[in-house]
Short mmCIF file of C-alpha atoms in Angstrom, two decimals:
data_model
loop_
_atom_site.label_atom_id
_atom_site.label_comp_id
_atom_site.label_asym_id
_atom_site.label_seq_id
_atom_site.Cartn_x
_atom_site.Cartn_y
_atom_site.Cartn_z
CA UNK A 1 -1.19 62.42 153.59
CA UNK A 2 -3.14 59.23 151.70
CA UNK A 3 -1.08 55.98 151.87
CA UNK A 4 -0.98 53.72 148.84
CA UNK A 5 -0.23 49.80 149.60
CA UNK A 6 0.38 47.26 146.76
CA UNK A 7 0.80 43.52 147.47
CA UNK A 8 2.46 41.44 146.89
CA UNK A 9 5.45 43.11 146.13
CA UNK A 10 6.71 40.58 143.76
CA UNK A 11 4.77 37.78 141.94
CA UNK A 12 6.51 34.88 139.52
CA UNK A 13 4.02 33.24 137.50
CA UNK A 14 4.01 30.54 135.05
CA UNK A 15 2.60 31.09 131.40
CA UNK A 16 -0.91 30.72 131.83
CA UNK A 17 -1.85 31.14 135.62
CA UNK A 18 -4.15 33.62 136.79
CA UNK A 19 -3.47 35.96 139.51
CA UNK A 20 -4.83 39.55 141.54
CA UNK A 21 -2.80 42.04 142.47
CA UNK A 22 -4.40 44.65 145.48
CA UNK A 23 -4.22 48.12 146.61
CA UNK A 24 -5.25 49.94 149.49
CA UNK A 25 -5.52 53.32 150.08
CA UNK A 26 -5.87 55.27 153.53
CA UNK A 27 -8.37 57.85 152.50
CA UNK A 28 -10.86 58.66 150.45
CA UNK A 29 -9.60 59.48 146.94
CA UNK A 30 -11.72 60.83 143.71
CA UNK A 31 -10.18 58.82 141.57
CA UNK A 32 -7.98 55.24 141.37
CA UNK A 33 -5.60 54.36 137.83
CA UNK A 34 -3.89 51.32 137.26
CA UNK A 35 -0.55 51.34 134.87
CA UNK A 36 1.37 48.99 133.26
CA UNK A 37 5.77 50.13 133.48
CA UNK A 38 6.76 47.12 130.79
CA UNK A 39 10.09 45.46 130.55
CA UNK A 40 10.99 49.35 128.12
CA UNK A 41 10.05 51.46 131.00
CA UNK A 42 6.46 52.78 129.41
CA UNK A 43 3.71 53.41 131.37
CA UNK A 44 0.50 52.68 130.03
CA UNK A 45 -2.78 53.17 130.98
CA UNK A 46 -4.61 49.96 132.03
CA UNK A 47 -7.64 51.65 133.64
CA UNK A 48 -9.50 54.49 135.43
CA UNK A 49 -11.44 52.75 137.66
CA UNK A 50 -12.66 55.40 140.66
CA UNK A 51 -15.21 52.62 141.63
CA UNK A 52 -17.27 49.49 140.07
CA UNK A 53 -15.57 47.05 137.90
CA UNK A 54 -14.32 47.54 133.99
CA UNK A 55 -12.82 44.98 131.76
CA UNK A 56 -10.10 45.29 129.17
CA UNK A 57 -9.54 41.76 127.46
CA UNK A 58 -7.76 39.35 130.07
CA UNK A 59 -7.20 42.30 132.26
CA UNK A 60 -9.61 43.78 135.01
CA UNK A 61 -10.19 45.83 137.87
CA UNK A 62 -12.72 46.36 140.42
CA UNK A 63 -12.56 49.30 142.62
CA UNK A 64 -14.61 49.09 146.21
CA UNK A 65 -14.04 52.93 147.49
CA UNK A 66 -16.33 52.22 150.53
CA UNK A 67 -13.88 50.48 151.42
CA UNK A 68 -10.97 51.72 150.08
CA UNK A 69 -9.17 48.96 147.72
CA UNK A 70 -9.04 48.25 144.51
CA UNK A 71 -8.18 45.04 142.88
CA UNK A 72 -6.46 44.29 139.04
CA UNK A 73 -6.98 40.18 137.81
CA UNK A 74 -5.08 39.07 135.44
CA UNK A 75 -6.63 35.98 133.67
CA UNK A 76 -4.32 33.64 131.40
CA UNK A 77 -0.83 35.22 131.81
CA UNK A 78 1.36 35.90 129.30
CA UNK A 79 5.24 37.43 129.33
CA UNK A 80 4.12 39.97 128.04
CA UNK A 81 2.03 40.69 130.77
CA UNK A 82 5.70 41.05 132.85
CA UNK A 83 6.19 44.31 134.25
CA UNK A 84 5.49 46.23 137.19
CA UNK A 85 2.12 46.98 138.34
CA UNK A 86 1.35 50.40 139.89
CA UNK A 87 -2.07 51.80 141.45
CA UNK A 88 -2.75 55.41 142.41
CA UNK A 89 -5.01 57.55 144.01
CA UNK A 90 -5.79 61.06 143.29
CA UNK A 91 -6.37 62.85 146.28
CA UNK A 92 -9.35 64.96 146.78
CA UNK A 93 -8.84 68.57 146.02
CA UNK A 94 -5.28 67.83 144.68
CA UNK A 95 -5.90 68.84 141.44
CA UNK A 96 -5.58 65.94 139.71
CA UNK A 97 -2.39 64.78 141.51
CA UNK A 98 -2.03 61.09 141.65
CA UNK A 99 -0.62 59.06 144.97
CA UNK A 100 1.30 56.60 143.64
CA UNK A 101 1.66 53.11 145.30
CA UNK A 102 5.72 51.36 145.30
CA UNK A 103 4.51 48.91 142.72
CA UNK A 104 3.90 44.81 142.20
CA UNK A 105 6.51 43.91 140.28
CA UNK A 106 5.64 40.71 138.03
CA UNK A 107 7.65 37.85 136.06
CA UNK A 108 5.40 35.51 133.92
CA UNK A 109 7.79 32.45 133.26
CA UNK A 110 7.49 30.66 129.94
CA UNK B 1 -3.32 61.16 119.18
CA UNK B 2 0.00 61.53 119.32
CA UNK B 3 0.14 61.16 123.11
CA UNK B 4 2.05 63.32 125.82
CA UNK B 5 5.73 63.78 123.54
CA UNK B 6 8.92 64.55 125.52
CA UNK B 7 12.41 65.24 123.87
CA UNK B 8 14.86 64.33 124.02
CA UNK B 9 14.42 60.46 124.77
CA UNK B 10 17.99 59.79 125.88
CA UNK B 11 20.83 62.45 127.08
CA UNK B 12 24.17 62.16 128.30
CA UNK B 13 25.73 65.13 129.58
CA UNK B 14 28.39 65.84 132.13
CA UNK B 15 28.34 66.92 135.45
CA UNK B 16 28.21 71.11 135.38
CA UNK B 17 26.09 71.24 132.26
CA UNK B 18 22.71 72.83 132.15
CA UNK B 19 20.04 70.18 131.00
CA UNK B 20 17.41 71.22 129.62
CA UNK B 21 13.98 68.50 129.37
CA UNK B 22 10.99 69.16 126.65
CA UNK B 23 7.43 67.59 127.13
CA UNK B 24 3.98 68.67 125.07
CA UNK B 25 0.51 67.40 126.56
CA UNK B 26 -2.04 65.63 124.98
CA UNK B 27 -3.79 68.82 122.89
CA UNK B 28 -7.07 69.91 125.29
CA UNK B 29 -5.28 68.54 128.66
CA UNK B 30 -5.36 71.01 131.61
CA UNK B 31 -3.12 69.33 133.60
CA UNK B 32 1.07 68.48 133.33
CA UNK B 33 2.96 66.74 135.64
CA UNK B 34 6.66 66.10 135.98
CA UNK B 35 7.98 63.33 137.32
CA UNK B 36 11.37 61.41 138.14
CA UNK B 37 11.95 57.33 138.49
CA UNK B 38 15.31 56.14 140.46
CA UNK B 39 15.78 52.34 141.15
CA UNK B 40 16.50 53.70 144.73
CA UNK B 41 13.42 55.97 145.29
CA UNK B 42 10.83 55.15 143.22
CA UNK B 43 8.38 57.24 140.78
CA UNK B 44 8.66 60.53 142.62
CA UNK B 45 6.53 63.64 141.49
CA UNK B 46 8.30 66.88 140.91
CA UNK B 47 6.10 69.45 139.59
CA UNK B 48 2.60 69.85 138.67
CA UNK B 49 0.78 72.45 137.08
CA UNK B 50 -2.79 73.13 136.27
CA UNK B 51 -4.04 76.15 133.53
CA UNK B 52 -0.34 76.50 132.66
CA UNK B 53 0.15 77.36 136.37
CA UNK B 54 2.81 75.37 139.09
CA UNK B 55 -0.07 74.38 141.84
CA UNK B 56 2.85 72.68 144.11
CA UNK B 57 6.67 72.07 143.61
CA UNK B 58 7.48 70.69 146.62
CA UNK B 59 8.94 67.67 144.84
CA UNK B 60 11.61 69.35 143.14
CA UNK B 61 14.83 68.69 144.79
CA UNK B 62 16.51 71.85 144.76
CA UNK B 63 16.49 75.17 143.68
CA UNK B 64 19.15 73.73 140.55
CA UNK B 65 15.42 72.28 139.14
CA UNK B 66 13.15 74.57 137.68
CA UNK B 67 9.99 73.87 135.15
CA UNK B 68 7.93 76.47 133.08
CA UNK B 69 4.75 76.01 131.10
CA UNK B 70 4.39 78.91 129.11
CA UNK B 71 1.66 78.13 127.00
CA UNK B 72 -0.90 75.03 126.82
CA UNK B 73 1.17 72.87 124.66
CA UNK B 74 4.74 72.97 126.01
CA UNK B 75 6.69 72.56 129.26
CA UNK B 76 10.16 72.38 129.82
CA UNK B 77 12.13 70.92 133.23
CA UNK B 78 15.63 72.90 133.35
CA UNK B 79 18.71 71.44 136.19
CA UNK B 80 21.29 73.98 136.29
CA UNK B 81 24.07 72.90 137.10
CA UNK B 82 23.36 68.72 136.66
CA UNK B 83 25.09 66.22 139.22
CA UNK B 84 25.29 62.79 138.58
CA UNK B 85 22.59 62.01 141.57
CA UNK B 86 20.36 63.38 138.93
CA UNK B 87 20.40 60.54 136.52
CA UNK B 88 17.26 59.52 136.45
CA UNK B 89 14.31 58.66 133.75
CA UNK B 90 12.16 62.00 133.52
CA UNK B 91 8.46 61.19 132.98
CA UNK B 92 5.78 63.91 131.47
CA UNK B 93 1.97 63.13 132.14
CA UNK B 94 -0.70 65.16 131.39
CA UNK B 95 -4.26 64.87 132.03
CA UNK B 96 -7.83 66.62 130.96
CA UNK B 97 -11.03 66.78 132.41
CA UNK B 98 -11.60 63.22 133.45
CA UNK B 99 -8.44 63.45 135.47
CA UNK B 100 -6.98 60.39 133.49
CA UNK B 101 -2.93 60.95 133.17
CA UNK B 102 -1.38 60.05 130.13
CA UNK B 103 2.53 59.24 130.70
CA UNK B 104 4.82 60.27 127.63
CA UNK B 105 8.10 57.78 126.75
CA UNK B 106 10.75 59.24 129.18
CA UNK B 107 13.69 60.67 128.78
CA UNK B 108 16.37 58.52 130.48
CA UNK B 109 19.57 61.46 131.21
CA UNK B 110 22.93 59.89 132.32
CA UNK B 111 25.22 62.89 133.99
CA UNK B 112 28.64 61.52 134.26
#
């Protein structure tokens, strides 16, 4: 089946600094999300993003399907930006099922 | 919206019990999908169904797990009888025509 790869798998960052998080996936896939697990354990939406870029305030992505990565920048960091970062794929034909990737897991120091 | 809703959000049972999990999709949502986050393994998907129908349960762990969807706006995910290795947060997503999931809150159940 599709593999999902995050990296890195952990990230420290200081208040401030900017950084981009990556996944690849082994196949071609219909569609790529991006979620946010915070510090409470909710996931939330940060995009659907099967290809091209989008842009959500200091958060973005950019999807390249050709070949198969996507990557999520976050610009100024704040703590509240701490978390874990997870990607996934929906494989074709899976009826919406979603691949997901083991996570980037991120601390934004004060 | 209200989002994807799931009840309850925290239970504590002991080991034996029947547990019993509640989640309603996002009204107009197709798609609901069960899932289950351990430190140890991960976000691992249990269920999913699509039209109120289970597509593919090969993630459930055993036959003590079983969901239903009996109409468009409710699913439940039943272990009968609960053992600790099933503490675990219990997600709920659901997801329409744009294939977008939606996650609900969690319910985090403890089985001592």
């Amino acid at each position: 089946g599709i593999q999902v790869e995050q990296s890195p798998p952990d990230l420290i960052l200081q208040e401030g600094a900017n950084s981009t998080l990556r996944c690849n996936f082994s196949d071609s896939v219909n569609n790529l999300q991006w979620f946010h697990q915070n510090p409470w354990g909710q996931l939330i939406n940060l995009f659907y993003i099967p290809s091209g870029t989008k842009q959500n305030g200091r958060l973005s992505a950019t999807t390249v399907a050709t070949e198969r990565y996507s990557l999520l920048y976050i610009s100024s960091s704040q703590t509240t930006d701490s978390g874990v970062y997870f990607c996934a794929a929906e494989v074709s034909g899976g009826y919406n099922k979603l691949i997901f990737g083991a996570g980037t897991r991120l601390a934004v120091h004060p | 919206d209200a989002g994807v809703i799931q009840s309850p959000r925290h239970e504590v049972t002991e080991m034996g019990q029947e547990v019993t999990l509640r989640c309603k999709p996002i009204s107009g949502h197709n798609s609901l999908f069960w899932y289950r986050q351990t430190m140890m393994r991960g976000l691992e998907l249990l269920i999913y169904f699509n039209n109120n129908v289970p597509i593919d349960d090969s993630g459930m762990p055993e036959d003590r797990f079983s969901a239903k969807m009996p109409n468009a706006s409710f699913s439940t995910l039943k272990i009968q009888p609960s053992e600790p290795r099933d503490s675990a947060v219990y997600f709920c997503a659901s997801s329409g025509q744009r294939n977008e999931q939606y996650f609900g809150p969690g319910t985090r159940l403890t089985v001592t």
